[in-house]
């Protein structure tokens, strides 16, 4: 198991980088879970799916 932590100040693109990294890993066949601590659903918007408390494919 590998854990990647993507950090940075607001507006630095960390949500975009996290989404792109997760999509790439998943498309390569790696089981992937991407999490966000943002109050707004910016990660869901970047991935094109609604997010919530339960994992979404």
PDB file of C-alpha atoms in Angstrom:
ATOM      1  CA  UNK A   1       0.000   0.000   0.000  1.00  0.00           C
ATOM      2  CA  UNK A   2       1.211   3.493  -0.827  1.00  0.00           C
ATOM      3  CA  UNK A   3      -0.077   6.773   0.565  1.00  0.00           C
ATOM      4  CA  UNK A   4       0.408  10.010  -1.341  1.00  0.00           C
ATOM      5  CA  UNK A   5      -0.256  13.274   0.453  1.00  0.00           C
ATOM      6  CA  UNK A   6      -0.700  16.290  -1.789  1.00  0.00           C
ATOM      7  CA  UNK A   7      -0.483  19.599   0.045  1.00  0.00           C
ATOM      8  CA  UNK A   8      -0.097  23.263  -0.747  1.00  0.00           C
ATOM      9  CA  UNK A   9      -1.647  26.668  -0.200  1.00  0.00           C
ATOM     10  CA  UNK A  10      -5.076  27.571  -1.496  1.00  0.00           C
ATOM     11  CA  UNK A  11      -5.155  28.032  -5.241  1.00  0.00           C
ATOM     12  CA  UNK A  12      -2.025  25.972  -5.864  1.00  0.00           C
ATOM     13  CA  UNK A  13      -3.857  23.218  -7.772  1.00  0.00           C
ATOM     14  CA  UNK A  14      -3.700  20.464  -5.171  1.00  0.00           C
ATOM     15  CA  UNK A  15      -7.255  19.255  -5.913  1.00  0.00           C
ATOM     16  CA  UNK A  16      -6.492  19.051  -9.633  1.00  0.00           C
ATOM     17  CA  UNK A  17      -3.212  17.225  -8.995  1.00  0.00           C
ATOM     18  CA  UNK A  18      -4.903  14.805  -6.576  1.00  0.00           C
ATOM     19  CA  UNK A  19      -7.726  14.076  -9.039  1.00  0.00           C
ATOM     20  CA  UNK A  20      -5.333  13.550 -11.961  1.00  0.00           C
ATOM     21  CA  UNK A  21      -3.056  11.317  -9.875  1.00  0.00           C
ATOM     22  CA  UNK A  22      -5.989   9.208  -8.667  1.00  0.00           C
ATOM     23  CA  UNK A  23      -7.458   8.857 -12.179  1.00  0.00           C
ATOM     24  CA  UNK A  24      -4.110   7.799 -13.601  1.00  0.00           C
ATOM     25  CA  UNK A  25      -3.554   5.201 -10.889  1.00  0.00           C
ATOM     26  CA  UNK A  26      -7.097   3.826 -11.242  1.00  0.00           C
ATOM     27  CA  UNK A  27      -6.817   3.604 -15.036  1.00  0.00           C
ATOM     28  CA  UNK A  28      -3.587   1.640 -14.599  1.00  0.00           C
ATOM     29  CA  UNK A  29      -5.480  -0.869 -12.459  1.00  0.00           C
ATOM     30  CA  UNK A  30      -4.381   0.277  -9.004  1.00  0.00           C
ATOM     31  CA  UNK A  31      -7.097   0.228  -6.354  1.00  0.00           C
ATOM     32  CA  UNK A  32      -7.403   3.906  -5.526  1.00  0.00           C
ATOM     33  CA  UNK A  33      -9.084   5.972  -2.854  1.00  0.00           C
ATOM     34  CA  UNK A  34      -8.828   9.751  -3.001  1.00  0.00           C
ATOM     35  CA  UNK A  35      -9.937  11.840  -0.020  1.00  0.00           C
ATOM     36  CA  UNK A  36     -10.483  15.531   0.492  1.00  0.00           C
ATOM     37  CA  UNK A  37     -10.958  17.649   3.603  1.00  0.00           C
ATOM     38  CA  UNK A  38     -12.445  20.612   1.718  1.00  0.00           C
ATOM     39  CA  UNK A  39     -15.847  21.793   2.843  1.00  0.00           C
ATOM     40  CA  UNK A  40     -16.911  22.325  -0.756  1.00  0.00           C
ATOM     41  CA  UNK A  41     -17.074  19.479  -3.255  1.00  0.00           C
ATOM     42  CA  UNK A  42     -14.182  20.672  -5.416  1.00  0.00           C
ATOM     43  CA  UNK A  43     -12.815  17.139  -5.753  1.00  0.00           C
ATOM     44  CA  UNK A  44     -16.189  15.842  -6.941  1.00  0.00           C
ATOM     45  CA  UNK A  45     -16.393  18.676  -9.436  1.00  0.00           C
ATOM     46  CA  UNK A  46     -12.916  17.862 -10.753  1.00  0.00           C
ATOM     47  CA  UNK A  47     -13.818  14.179 -11.124  1.00  0.00           C
ATOM     48  CA  UNK A  48     -17.317  14.803 -12.448  1.00  0.00           C
ATOM     49  CA  UNK A  49     -19.097  12.898  -9.677  1.00  0.00           C
ATOM     50  CA  UNK A  50     -20.859  13.863  -6.461  1.00  0.00           C
ATOM     51  CA  UNK A  51     -18.886  12.934  -3.362  1.00  0.00           C
ATOM     52  CA  UNK A  52     -20.030  12.138   0.146  1.00  0.00           C
ATOM     53  CA  UNK A  53     -19.429   9.938   3.165  1.00  0.00           C
ATOM     54  CA  UNK A  54     -19.482   6.708   1.123  1.00  0.00           C
ATOM     55  CA  UNK A  55     -16.984   5.754  -1.614  1.00  0.00           C
ATOM     56  CA  UNK A  56     -18.160   6.331  -5.202  1.00  0.00           C
ATOM     57  CA  UNK A  57     -16.904   4.484  -8.286  1.00  0.00           C
TER      58      UNK A  57
END
